[in-house]
Amino acid sequence: MGFSTDNPKGFVLALLSSGFIGASFIIKKKGLRRAAAASGIRAGVGGYSYLLEPLWWAGMITMIVGEVANFIAYAFAPAVLVTPLGALSIIVSAVLAHFILKEKLHSLGILGCVMCIAGSVVIVIHAPQEKEISSVQEIWKLAMQTAFLLYVASVIVLVLVLIFHFAPRFGHTNVLIYTGICSLMGSLSVMSVKALGTSLKLTFEGMNQLIYPETWFFMLVVLTCVITQMNYLNKALDTFNTAIVSPIYYVMFTTLTILASVIMFKDWDGQSMASIISEICGFIVVLSGTILLHVTKDYDRNSSRSMHASLSPNLTARLCSGNGELPKDVDEETGSSEDICLRRQELY
Amino acid sequence: MGFSTDNPKGFVLALLSSGFIGASFIIKKKGLRRAAAASGIRAGVGGYSYLLEPLWWAGMITMIVGEVANFIAYAFAPAVLVTPLGALSIIVSAVLAHFILKEKLHSLGILGCVMCIAGSVVIVIHAPQEKEISSVQEIWKLAMQTAFLLYVASVIVLVLVLIFHFAPRFGHTNVLIYTGICSLMGSLSVMSVKALGTSLKLTFEGMNQLIYPETWFFMLVVLTCVITQMNYLNKALDTFNTAIVSPIYYVMFTTLTILASVIMFKDWDGQSMASIISEICGFIVVLSGTILLHVTKDYDRNSSRSMHASLSPNLTARLCSGNGELPKDVDEETGSSEDICLRRQELY
């Protein structure tokens, strides 16, 4: 067990972040409903009346607060701890939707929540300590390790192959192309967000890091990665059902981020085998819980149909047969595609 | 981490036991099918031709071997370790049913298997060491602790109230009555099985324990508890659907057994808070996985109907409306009710 002085801060920030982001979905949706009731035009069919609805803006601000808390959390605790805790935002929004929006939570969804919590507890108990870092050059050195450079190089090659070879051919039929690009870029986003966050933390503590070019380089990387990621996430959500994109994306993105963090920040150095295995199991449990929550989300609306659409082994084959066949509840859930690209679990 | 010399033996025995018991279901079912094909009469409708089928007997022997391994496992490792590993037999039988009997395993069922494994790994990593015990009198002393005597007394009172007050009135409408009796008795069964197993282990090691009356007393307790348990389990399975009885029973029984073991054998003494919390989380994960596997088992046969029947919040109300409404696949699954009462996760 044992925490450094920073880990608890990062942990609390990650929890707050999940709370804010989870709540923001509900507040925004309540705002969208109210706007639709007032104007008679829903956001999904092109209305913009929600921009006049204070509740929608309250939700937007809640989300931004959550994102900022998440960003700061990465400066205080290892990504291995912060990233999986993001799953808790899904629980918060599922529970609030049940009580405030009166959306029925499926019994298996409750099981998914229980699992996410149990898995998170195991991860938190065994999380490694955040390494002491005193300058951006130290992070730069970590990023320049051969192993991490190899990881970055493979990510870039894979992303380029996916973008230029696979996306034009299979992008519209295979859900793994766009989500793959997002997840690969996402792992680099988080690493650069962590580097930038740590630099800013040091700057605020009185050790100005803005004088070093490395800080600005990391900022550039953050922007590039996040923009690429959002661009392809939008494409994925425009092409496929959220209920399919979200769990696949969450699993791939979280796994790759943890892999990147373990390579770059050597999170597992000095940890016992038992702790590492416990963390991996906790992580698998959180992933399973998330999948279960997502898959069962639409059970009551269109029971066996979405179940098969979401986790069928021949997913691709089914998707080939055309998107129209699948329920597309994008607008129902977040109101507009601008909202969606700001949704947290899809950003990082 | 750290294992005593005995823990690994208990662990391997528990694994073997789950393998044998899981496989035995499949072998028996194959035997039943072959017998039905040969005679034209199914066991479910009163045929006994399966008694002439060698495959059925092979399954029966496999099951007995598994039960014996399980019994011995309790003599070597704490119940906190052995009991939850019983869930693995469900995985073994689900996987074998998929490949050998060609029964389709639902995608959520696979998720349930993954969870059972992840949870078991966490439990195994953090399991407490088996305490050194050198005579049956030592176990007797443990059983005579005030805390454990209080536990036994409350169990007996509860069981008597359930049998004489609730069972005649609500036994046929509320699934919790019969399964509650089984689970309460089950926790005492396991404790006495462990006491008896340890005595026999010591006897085989050269320290004859059969000369002490305590050994014989424990044997008497084992017999009483197991017979009561089997009797009410049969009633539960005769009255309600297996898909409802199994998960409820598994959860209650395992929880009570761990509680009893923690009180009697002080399994958690000297363990760190982190280990205890990890164990509890691992246990919750195994339970969730088991529930998921059971609930989704019948999804493909009669999808949304069994889903609601199995985990509905107003279960009792639904059951009140008559058993005929629910699919009763008892004979389909194990061939006859004699088989069922020998099924492992229902025995202990």
XYZ file of C-alpha atoms in Angstrom:
696
model
C 0.000 0.000 0.000
C 1.588 3.306 0.995
C 0.939 6.560 -0.785
C 3.338 9.366 -1.636
C 2.186 12.823 -0.593
C 0.972 13.462 -4.122
C -0.974 10.259 -4.823
C -3.927 11.098 -2.520
C -4.307 14.498 -4.201
C -4.345 12.878 -7.620
C -6.808 10.264 -6.382
C -9.226 12.848 -4.951
C -8.949 14.963 -8.097
C -9.698 11.941 -10.274
C -12.759 11.130 -8.142
C -14.000 14.748 -8.265
C -13.406 14.792 -11.997
C -15.526 11.663 -12.481
C -18.248 13.159 -10.308
C -18.342 16.417 -12.256
C -18.176 14.791 -15.679
C -20.792 12.186 -14.771
C -23.128 14.884 -13.430
C -22.546 17.153 -16.427
C -24.175 14.659 -18.829
C -27.317 14.681 -16.733
C -27.446 18.461 -16.309
C -26.926 18.969 -20.047
C -29.550 16.434 -20.936
C -32.038 18.061 -18.571
C -31.187 21.372 -20.254
C -31.711 19.880 -23.717
C -35.059 18.438 -22.699
C -36.187 21.751 -21.271
C -35.030 23.616 -24.391
C -36.850 21.132 -26.622
C -40.012 21.485 -24.568
C -39.821 25.285 -24.825
C -39.070 25.565 -28.538
C -40.558 22.361 -29.894
C -37.410 21.632 -31.913
C -34.942 19.011 -30.744
C -31.185 19.531 -30.977
C -30.896 16.280 -32.865
C -32.892 17.706 -35.750
C -30.939 20.947 -35.999
C -32.316 23.200 -33.259
C -29.930 25.435 -31.381
C -32.386 26.673 -28.741
C -30.406 24.816 -26.092
C -27.807 27.582 -26.339
C -30.336 29.865 -24.633
C -30.961 27.370 -21.836
C -28.970 28.181 -18.643
C -29.123 24.562 -17.509
C -27.263 23.431 -20.620
C -24.510 25.957 -19.909
C -24.388 24.821 -16.283
C -23.759 21.305 -17.581
C -21.086 22.579 -19.955
C -19.291 24.373 -17.119
C -19.554 21.311 -14.870
C -17.926 19.285 -17.636
C -15.098 21.774 -18.111
C -14.453 21.801 -14.355
C -14.325 18.002 -14.466
C -11.916 17.992 -17.405
C -9.623 20.461 -15.664
C -9.673 18.363 -12.479
C -8.798 15.330 -14.579
C -5.957 17.211 -16.258
C -4.543 18.245 -12.870
C -4.970 14.728 -11.492
C -2.491 13.474 -14.091
C 0.080 15.886 -12.690
C -0.198 14.320 -9.241
C -0.746 10.587 -9.704
C 0.368 7.897 -12.183
C -1.789 7.363 -15.269
C -2.147 3.743 -14.116
C -4.260 5.134 -11.256
C -6.029 8.094 -12.886
C -7.111 6.555 -16.198
C -9.116 3.554 -14.911
C -10.886 5.769 -12.354
C -12.429 7.562 -15.345
C -14.865 4.638 -15.467
C -16.503 6.021 -12.337
C -17.948 8.927 -14.360
C -20.035 6.358 -16.226
C -21.367 5.061 -12.910
C -22.163 8.553 -11.668
C -24.095 9.352 -14.831
C -25.883 5.982 -14.832
C -26.970 6.400 -11.208
C -28.013 10.032 -11.636
C -29.902 9.162 -14.838
C -31.782 6.567 -12.841
C -32.802 8.967 -10.067
C -33.040 12.343 -11.815
C -33.961 11.510 -15.409
C -35.950 8.428 -14.310
C -34.166 6.315 -16.912
C -34.436 2.720 -15.740
C -31.080 1.204 -14.829
C -30.990 -2.446 -15.887
C -30.205 -4.936 -13.099
C -27.108 -6.084 -14.994
C -26.116 -2.416 -15.186
C -26.102 -2.324 -11.379
C -23.823 -5.363 -11.451
C -21.570 -3.416 -13.854
C -21.432 -0.516 -11.385
C -20.541 -2.818 -8.495
C -17.742 -4.314 -10.585
C -16.333 -0.928 -11.603
C -16.202 0.071 -7.948
C -14.652 -3.220 -6.761
C -12.046 -3.070 -9.551
C -11.241 0.568 -8.806
C -10.712 -0.194 -5.121
C -8.234 -2.948 -6.004
C -6.393 -0.579 -8.378
C -6.254 2.234 -5.811
C -4.925 -0.086 -3.108
C -2.113 -1.344 -5.325
C -1.359 1.806 -7.323
C 2.326 2.673 -7.579
C 3.682 5.866 -6.070
C 4.080 8.911 -8.252
C 7.795 9.435 -8.972
C 9.333 12.692 -7.782
C 9.958 14.909 -10.814
C 11.724 18.253 -10.438
C 11.953 19.608 -13.991
C 10.533 19.206 -17.474
C 13.921 17.961 -18.660
C 13.484 14.939 -16.429
C 10.230 14.108 -18.208
C 11.995 14.740 -21.507
C 14.603 12.154 -20.537
C 11.824 9.661 -19.732
C 10.248 10.322 -23.130
C 13.596 9.791 -24.860
C 14.093 6.255 -23.514
C 14.584 3.749 -26.319
C 11.588 1.676 -25.222
C 9.236 4.637 -25.227
C 10.573 5.980 -28.541
C 9.895 2.558 -30.022
C 6.343 2.726 -28.649
C 5.803 6.208 -30.126
C 7.254 5.131 -33.470
C 4.991 2.072 -33.657
C 1.967 4.179 -32.729
C 2.743 6.718 -35.461
C 3.324 4.038 -38.105
C 0.120 2.226 -37.116
C -1.913 5.430 -37.130
C -0.573 6.430 -40.561
C -1.316 2.994 -41.999
C -4.812 3.112 -40.505
C -5.484 6.639 -41.788
C -4.126 6.264 -45.299
C -4.620 2.585 -46.074
C -7.488 1.218 -44.004
C -9.693 4.233 -43.259
C -10.615 4.983 -46.909
C -11.363 1.297 -47.595
C -12.946 -0.056 -44.409
C -13.511 3.027 -42.238
C -17.244 2.941 -42.843
C -17.697 -0.764 -42.329
C -15.241 -1.732 -39.579
C -15.648 0.025 -36.235
C -12.071 -0.831 -35.215
C -10.416 1.538 -37.751
C -11.564 4.918 -36.403
C -11.621 3.834 -32.776
C -8.141 2.345 -33.237
C -6.794 5.685 -34.492
C -8.430 7.492 -31.538
C -7.108 5.041 -28.979
C -3.541 5.037 -30.305
C -3.448 8.840 -30.426
C -5.217 8.933 -27.050
C -2.382 7.090 -25.332
C 0.049 9.754 -26.620
C -2.392 12.512 -25.589
C -2.422 11.312 -22.005
C 1.358 11.016 -21.847
C 1.816 14.553 -23.164
C -1.010 15.854 -20.941
C 0.818 14.349 -17.989
C 4.119 15.932 -19.079
C 2.473 19.317 -19.577
C 0.491 19.065 -16.334
C 3.610 18.232 -14.351
C 5.470 21.176 -15.932
C 2.640 23.540 -15.050
C 2.477 22.145 -11.519
C 6.206 22.802 -11.105
C 5.746 26.309 -12.559
C 3.000 27.074 -10.050
C 5.229 25.759 -7.284
C 7.748 28.447 -8.212
C 10.024 26.477 -10.547
C 9.233 28.148 -13.857
C 9.284 25.551 -16.640
C 7.944 27.810 -19.383
C 11.500 28.939 -20.151
C 12.319 25.472 -21.464
C 11.455 24.589 -25.082
C 10.451 21.091 -23.918
C 7.350 22.502 -22.188
C 6.204 24.151 -25.411
C 6.977 21.026 -27.374
C 4.750 18.970 -25.055
C 2.008 21.589 -25.484
C 2.266 21.188 -29.251
C 2.039 17.412 -28.905
C -1.048 17.720 -26.693
C -2.786 19.899 -29.282
C -1.876 17.672 -32.241
C -2.883 14.460 -30.504
C -6.134 15.789 -29.040
C -7.235 17.309 -32.358
C -6.498 14.096 -34.306
C -8.230 12.076 -31.622
C -11.363 14.259 -31.611
C -11.509 14.331 -35.380
C -11.549 10.546 -35.721
C -13.785 10.113 -32.710
C -16.360 12.308 -34.424
C -16.040 10.162 -37.543
C -16.500 6.999 -35.482
C -19.585 8.383 -33.719
C -21.024 9.697 -36.989
C -20.643 6.287 -38.578
C -21.492 3.882 -35.780
C -23.799 3.632 -32.781
C -22.503 5.093 -29.484
C -23.357 1.824 -27.746
C -20.800 0.087 -29.973
C -18.140 2.790 -30.154
C -17.978 3.630 -26.416
C -17.035 0.273 -24.898
C -14.609 -0.657 -27.694
C -12.971 2.748 -27.502
C -12.836 2.701 -23.707
C -11.151 -0.700 -23.591
C -8.577 0.046 -26.312
C -7.808 3.551 -25.100
C -7.382 2.631 -21.425
C -5.250 -0.403 -22.222
C -2.932 1.533 -24.535
C -2.646 4.419 -22.072
C -1.616 2.109 -19.260
C 0.857 0.401 -21.581
C 2.352 3.766 -22.580
C 2.541 4.926 -18.968
C 4.196 1.722 -17.809
C 6.809 2.093 -20.579
C 7.463 5.816 -20.150
C 7.082 6.393 -16.412
C 8.165 2.893 -15.356
C 5.143 2.775 -13.025
C 5.742 -0.842 -12.188
C 9.406 -0.525 -11.224
C 9.904 -1.532 -7.626
C 6.384 -2.941 -7.280
C 5.893 -6.485 -6.104
C 4.602 -9.084 -8.556
C 1.492 -9.404 -6.367
C 0.719 -5.693 -6.703
C 1.186 -5.676 -10.456
C -1.034 -8.715 -10.952
C -3.674 -7.232 -8.619
C -3.624 -4.000 -10.609
C -4.047 -5.848 -13.903
C -6.945 -7.867 -12.464
C -8.533 -4.710 -11.067
C -8.173 -3.134 -14.457
C -9.770 -6.115 -16.226
C -12.655 -5.949 -13.745
C -13.210 -2.229 -14.379
C -13.172 -2.861 -18.138
C -15.661 -5.716 -17.795
C -17.930 -3.580 -15.636
C -17.820 -0.767 -18.173
C -18.657 -3.107 -21.029
C -21.537 -4.575 -19.045
C -22.921 -1.109 -18.260
C -22.699 0.011 -21.870
C -24.099 -3.158 -23.347
C -27.084 -3.320 -21.012
C -27.804 0.425 -21.266
C -30.241 -0.024 -24.117
C -31.670 -3.403 -23.083
C -34.970 -2.002 -21.986
C -35.445 0.217 -24.997
C -34.851 -2.489 -27.582
C -33.847 -5.560 -25.667
C -32.323 -8.445 -27.554
C -31.591 -6.435 -30.669
C -29.027 -4.056 -29.192
C -27.562 -6.873 -27.161
C -26.623 -8.750 -30.275
C -25.581 -5.635 -32.134
C -23.224 -4.660 -29.344
C -21.292 -7.768 -28.544
C -21.806 -10.060 -31.485
C -18.676 -11.894 -32.566
C -19.303 -10.986 -36.181
C -19.758 -7.342 -35.402
C -18.133 -6.221 -38.599
C -20.331 -8.358 -40.757
C -23.404 -6.888 -39.126
C -22.152 -3.364 -39.501
C -21.430 -4.003 -43.172
C -25.090 -4.524 -43.705
C -25.642 -0.824 -43.201
C -25.896 1.580 -40.344
C -29.597 2.190 -40.771
C -30.349 -1.189 -39.273
C -28.904 -0.247 -35.906
C -30.619 2.100 -33.465
C -28.832 5.437 -33.595
C -29.464 7.140 -30.296
C -26.793 9.786 -30.598
C -29.093 12.767 -30.506
C -31.245 11.180 -27.817
C -28.257 10.950 -25.533
C -26.263 14.105 -25.832
C -28.253 16.430 -27.993
C -25.752 17.219 -30.710
C -22.520 15.954 -32.130
C -20.641 18.955 -30.739
C -21.521 17.681 -27.309
C -20.370 14.236 -28.124
C -16.879 15.239 -29.067
C -16.577 16.915 -25.699
C -17.774 13.878 -23.812
C -15.111 12.893 -21.421
C -14.527 9.215 -21.876
C -14.130 9.879 -25.563
C -11.684 12.760 -25.172
C -9.135 11.104 -22.960
C 1.821 -12.589 -0.730
C 3.638 -15.553 0.809
C 2.201 -19.025 1.099
C 2.551 -21.492 3.940
C 3.656 -24.942 2.864
C 0.054 -26.073 2.965
C -1.672 -23.256 1.063
C -0.360 -24.255 -2.402
C -1.575 -27.841 -1.867
C -5.022 -26.564 -0.903
C -5.012 -24.216 -3.876
C -4.098 -26.952 -6.377
C -6.659 -29.311 -4.852
C -9.367 -26.641 -5.097
C -8.472 -26.054 -8.762
C -8.484 -29.786 -9.540
C -11.787 -30.126 -7.720
C -13.367 -27.378 -9.834
C -11.994 -28.986 -12.985
C -13.396 -32.414 -12.108
C -16.768 -31.126 -10.954
C -17.123 -28.817 -13.949
C -16.259 -31.652 -16.330
C -18.569 -34.105 -14.582
C -21.677 -32.103 -15.544
C -20.714 -32.337 -19.179
C -19.871 -36.043 -19.078
C -23.131 -36.838 -17.298
C -25.163 -34.761 -19.693
C -23.525 -36.498 -22.653
C -24.373 -39.808 -20.976
C -27.985 -38.731 -20.461
C -28.315 -37.670 -24.076
C -26.893 -40.949 -25.299
C -29.195 -42.920 -22.973
C -32.198 -40.901 -24.163
C -31.254 -41.482 -27.787
C -30.906 -45.229 -27.148
C -34.120 -45.745 -25.186
C -36.296 -42.881 -26.410
C -37.288 -41.970 -22.869
C -35.757 -38.932 -21.174
C -34.713 -38.975 -17.524
C -36.797 -35.886 -16.960
C -39.953 -37.834 -17.703
C -39.094 -40.770 -15.500
C -36.674 -42.924 -17.489
C -33.845 -44.676 -15.682
C -32.015 -45.971 -18.754
C -29.116 -43.639 -17.971
C -28.143 -46.047 -15.196
C -27.063 -48.474 -17.935
C -24.973 -45.840 -19.677
C -21.217 -46.072 -18.819
C -20.693 -42.397 -19.695
C -23.152 -41.371 -17.005
C -21.266 -43.418 -14.438
C -17.979 -41.913 -15.638
C -19.465 -38.496 -14.935
C -20.653 -39.635 -11.527
C -17.174 -40.878 -10.631
C -15.570 -37.661 -11.906
C -17.905 -35.724 -9.650
C -17.096 -37.845 -6.615
C -13.363 -37.421 -7.264
C -13.952 -33.666 -7.457
C -15.904 -33.624 -4.222
C -13.201 -35.583 -2.426
C -10.518 -33.201 -3.731
C -12.628 -30.304 -2.487
C -12.998 -31.938 0.919
C -9.238 -32.443 1.196
C -8.586 -28.869 -0.015
C -10.387 -27.568 3.068
C -7.923 -29.470 5.249
C -4.984 -27.624 3.669
C -6.113 -24.053 2.959
C -8.438 -21.519 4.595
C -12.100 -21.583 3.570
C -11.652 -17.954 2.505
C -9.463 -19.314 -0.307
C -11.152 -22.637 -1.146
C -14.818 -21.594 -1.184
C -14.680 -18.774 -3.765
C -12.549 -20.944 -6.078
C -15.606 -23.198 -6.364
C -16.911 -20.667 -8.866
C -14.324 -21.942 -11.330
C -16.279 -25.194 -11.733
C -19.057 -23.125 -13.293
C -16.571 -21.705 -15.781
C -15.174 -25.123 -16.621
C -18.638 -26.485 -17.291
C -19.694 -23.404 -19.292
C -16.590 -23.594 -21.490
C -16.827 -27.359 -21.973
C -20.554 -27.080 -22.737
C -19.660 -24.571 -25.426
C -17.062 -26.784 -27.096
C -18.288 -30.324 -26.413
C -22.058 -29.988 -26.153
C -22.109 -27.100 -28.673
C -24.276 -25.030 -26.335
C -23.796 -21.411 -27.330
C -22.077 -19.376 -24.614
C -23.539 -15.871 -24.521
C -21.003 -13.033 -24.959
C -21.929 -11.677 -21.537
C -21.297 -15.162 -20.180
C -17.714 -14.907 -21.450
C -17.449 -11.614 -19.560
C -18.698 -13.456 -16.468
C -15.957 -16.087 -16.894
C -13.282 -13.403 -17.262
C -14.524 -11.761 -14.070
C -14.562 -15.006 -12.087
C -10.963 -15.615 -13.103
C -9.795 -12.053 -12.349
C -11.532 -12.103 -8.962
C -10.091 -15.526 -8.118
C -6.573 -14.336 -8.935
C -6.975 -11.375 -6.577
C -8.268 -13.682 -3.843
C -5.446 -16.190 -4.313
C -2.799 -13.448 -4.196
C -4.128 -12.048 -0.940
C -5.316 -15.242 0.739
C -4.257 -15.624 4.359
C -1.962 -18.430 5.426
C -3.428 -21.586 6.826
C -2.836 -21.682 10.573
C -0.773 -24.578 11.921
C -3.093 -26.981 13.724
C -1.690 -30.007 15.570
C -4.738 -31.688 17.122
C -8.523 -31.834 16.929
C -8.710 -30.264 20.389
C -7.207 -27.104 18.949
C -10.039 -26.915 16.435
C -12.447 -27.650 19.231
C -11.074 -24.649 21.124
C -11.563 -22.480 18.045
C -15.159 -23.691 17.752
C -15.769 -22.899 21.429
C -14.850 -19.211 21.116
C -17.663 -16.946 22.302
C -17.877 -15.185 18.934
C -18.245 -18.431 17.012
C -20.707 -19.914 19.504
C -22.803 -16.775 19.053
C -22.636 -17.283 15.293
C -23.703 -20.929 15.600
C -26.514 -20.002 17.987
C -27.864 -17.312 15.649
C -27.673 -19.696 12.696
C -29.615 -22.371 14.568
C -32.282 -19.917 15.764
C -32.643 -18.448 12.275
C -32.871 -21.876 10.661
C -35.515 -23.030 13.150
C -37.572 -19.868 12.632
C -37.295 -20.293 8.869
C -38.233 -23.991 8.984
C -41.139 -23.778 11.405
C -42.526 -20.298 10.878
C -41.705 -19.099 7.358
C -41.310 -22.288 5.306
C -44.923 -23.511 5.753
C -46.315 -20.042 4.908
C -44.019 -18.588 2.243
C -41.750 -21.475 1.268
C -43.534 -21.940 -2.043
C -43.689 -18.266 -2.978
C -40.450 -16.757 -1.665
C -37.225 -18.230 -3.015
C -35.225 -16.826 -0.078
C -36.743 -19.192 2.521
C -35.400 -22.554 1.311
C -32.157 -21.118 -0.069
C -31.665 -19.252 3.226
C -31.951 -22.494 5.207
C -29.474 -24.203 2.844
C -26.987 -21.347 3.006
C -27.072 -21.019 6.788
C -26.625 -24.760 7.252
C -24.026 -24.729 4.469
C -21.754 -22.394 6.386
C -21.804 -24.816 9.326
C -21.249 -27.766 6.955
C -18.072 -26.219 5.595
C -16.733 -25.410 9.061
C -17.326 -28.960 10.257
C -15.983 -30.400 6.985
C -12.836 -28.382 7.565
C -12.573 -29.603 11.152
C -13.092 -33.210 10.116
C -10.740 -32.889 7.139
C -7.979 -31.469 9.316
C -8.453 -34.269 11.857
C -8.223 -36.898 9.135
C -5.161 -35.183 7.650
C -3.466 -35.298 11.062
C -4.485 -38.940 11.450
C -2.910 -39.829 8.100
C 0.213 -37.945 9.140
C 0.543 -40.329 12.070
C -1.202 -38.334 14.800
C -4.307 -40.430 15.320
C -7.257 -38.140 16.068
C -9.925 -40.850 15.933
C -9.333 -41.563 19.611
C -10.790 -38.170 20.518
C -14.586 -37.775 20.875
C -14.300 -34.322 19.190
C -13.494 -35.961 15.852
C -16.654 -38.056 16.036
C -18.684 -35.080 17.130
C -17.539 -33.128 14.067
C -18.467 -36.119 11.884
C -21.961 -36.065 13.361
C -22.246 -32.323 12.687
C -21.116 -32.827 9.073
C -23.795 -35.471 8.539
C -26.591 -33.441 10.171
C -25.751 -30.239 8.327
C -25.245 -31.833 4.921
C -28.511 -33.811 5.149
C -30.534 -30.741 6.190
C -28.861 -28.710 3.457
C -29.556 -31.284 0.732
C -33.135 -31.745 1.886
C -33.989 -28.041 1.608
C -31.959 -27.614 -1.549
C -34.100 -30.273 -3.175
C -37.202 -28.431 -2.027
C -35.853 -25.160 -3.429
C -35.030 -26.754 -6.785
C -38.360 -28.545 -6.919
C -40.202 -25.280 -6.339
C -38.183 -22.737 -8.300
C -36.146 -22.492 -11.488
C -32.438 -23.449 -11.255
C -31.516 -20.168 -12.934
C -32.989 -18.333 -9.951
C -31.957 -20.684 -7.159
C -28.290 -21.124 -8.183
C -27.023 -17.531 -8.114
C -28.974 -16.576 -4.972
C -27.809 -19.698 -3.210
C -24.218 -19.280 -4.355
C -24.024 -15.690 -3.126
C -25.630 -16.352 0.262
C -23.786 -19.588 0.894
C -20.330 -18.265 -0.019
C -20.797 -15.065 1.966
C -21.945 -16.901 5.088
C -19.158 -19.474 4.796
C -16.502 -16.764 4.597
C -18.102 -14.986 7.544
C -18.101 -18.200 9.587
C -14.500 -18.966 8.645
C -13.319 -15.458 9.514
C -14.998 -15.750 12.926
C -13.890 -19.294 13.731
C -10.427 -19.539 12.173
C -9.602 -15.812 12.496
C -8.410 -15.892 8.870
C -7.917 -12.141 8.783
C -5.791 -11.876 11.933
C -2.393 -10.454 11.082
C -3.412 -9.523 7.544
C -2.961 -5.959 6.333
C -6.051 -3.843 5.710
C -5.048 -3.720 2.028
C -5.087 -7.525 1.768
C -8.454 -7.839 3.482
C -10.058 -5.188 1.261
C -8.525 -6.783 -1.845
C -9.926 -10.158 -0.814
C -13.403 -8.710 -0.268
C -13.276 -6.981 -3.657
C -12.039 -10.156 -5.335
C -14.887 -12.016 -3.692
C -17.466 -9.450 -4.872
C -16.063 -9.763 -8.395
C -16.335 -13.568 -8.345
C -19.912 -13.304 -7.102
C -20.786 -10.787 -9.824
C -19.211 -12.988 -12.475
C -21.173 -15.987 -11.246
C -24.423 -14.058 -11.276
C -23.700 -12.809 -14.793
C -22.964 -16.330 -16.030
C -26.124 -17.752 -14.492
C -28.387 -14.943 -15.610
C -27.193 -14.933 -19.211
C -27.172 -18.726 -19.461
C -30.689 -18.854 -20.855
C -30.634 -15.601 -22.830
C -30.506 -17.314 -26.167
C -33.244 -19.787 -25.409
C -35.814 -17.262 -24.239
C -34.035 -13.950 -24.164
C -35.705 -11.072 -22.391
C -38.144 -13.247 -20.488
C -35.642 -15.176 -18.401
C -33.602 -12.019 -17.927
C -36.447 -10.335 -16.169
C -37.476 -13.435 -14.330
C -33.987 -13.918 -12.945
C -32.987 -10.548 -11.638
C -36.195 -8.639 -11.315
C -36.461 -6.516 -8.175
C -39.922 -7.830 -7.469
C -38.859 -11.418 -7.831
C -41.183 -12.671 -5.148
C -44.208 -11.068 -6.700
C -43.442 -12.747 -9.993
C -42.903 -16.092 -8.360
C -46.210 -15.737 -6.527
C -47.947 -15.713 -9.855
C -47.134 -19.403 -10.223
C -44.212 -21.516 -11.201
C -45.689 -22.593 -14.497
C -44.951 -19.224 -16.007
C -41.227 -19.704 -15.655
C -39.203 -22.004 -17.875
C -38.307 -25.072 -15.851
C -35.174 -26.481 -17.416
C -34.195 -28.772 -14.584
C -34.394 -31.974 -16.562
C -32.790 -30.380 -19.609
C -29.720 -29.496 -17.591
C -28.859 -32.367 -15.374
C -31.182 -35.125 -16.262
C -32.950 -35.740 -12.977
C -33.449 -34.204 -9.598
C -31.238 -36.837 -7.977
C -28.394 -35.430 -10.026
C -29.150 -31.944 -8.976
C -28.826 -32.556 -5.301
C -25.383 -33.926 -5.981
C -24.329 -30.907 -7.996
C -21.371 -29.391 -6.325
C -22.087 -25.737 -5.943
C -25.344 -26.695 -4.324
C -23.823 -29.193 -1.932
C -21.202 -27.010 -0.334
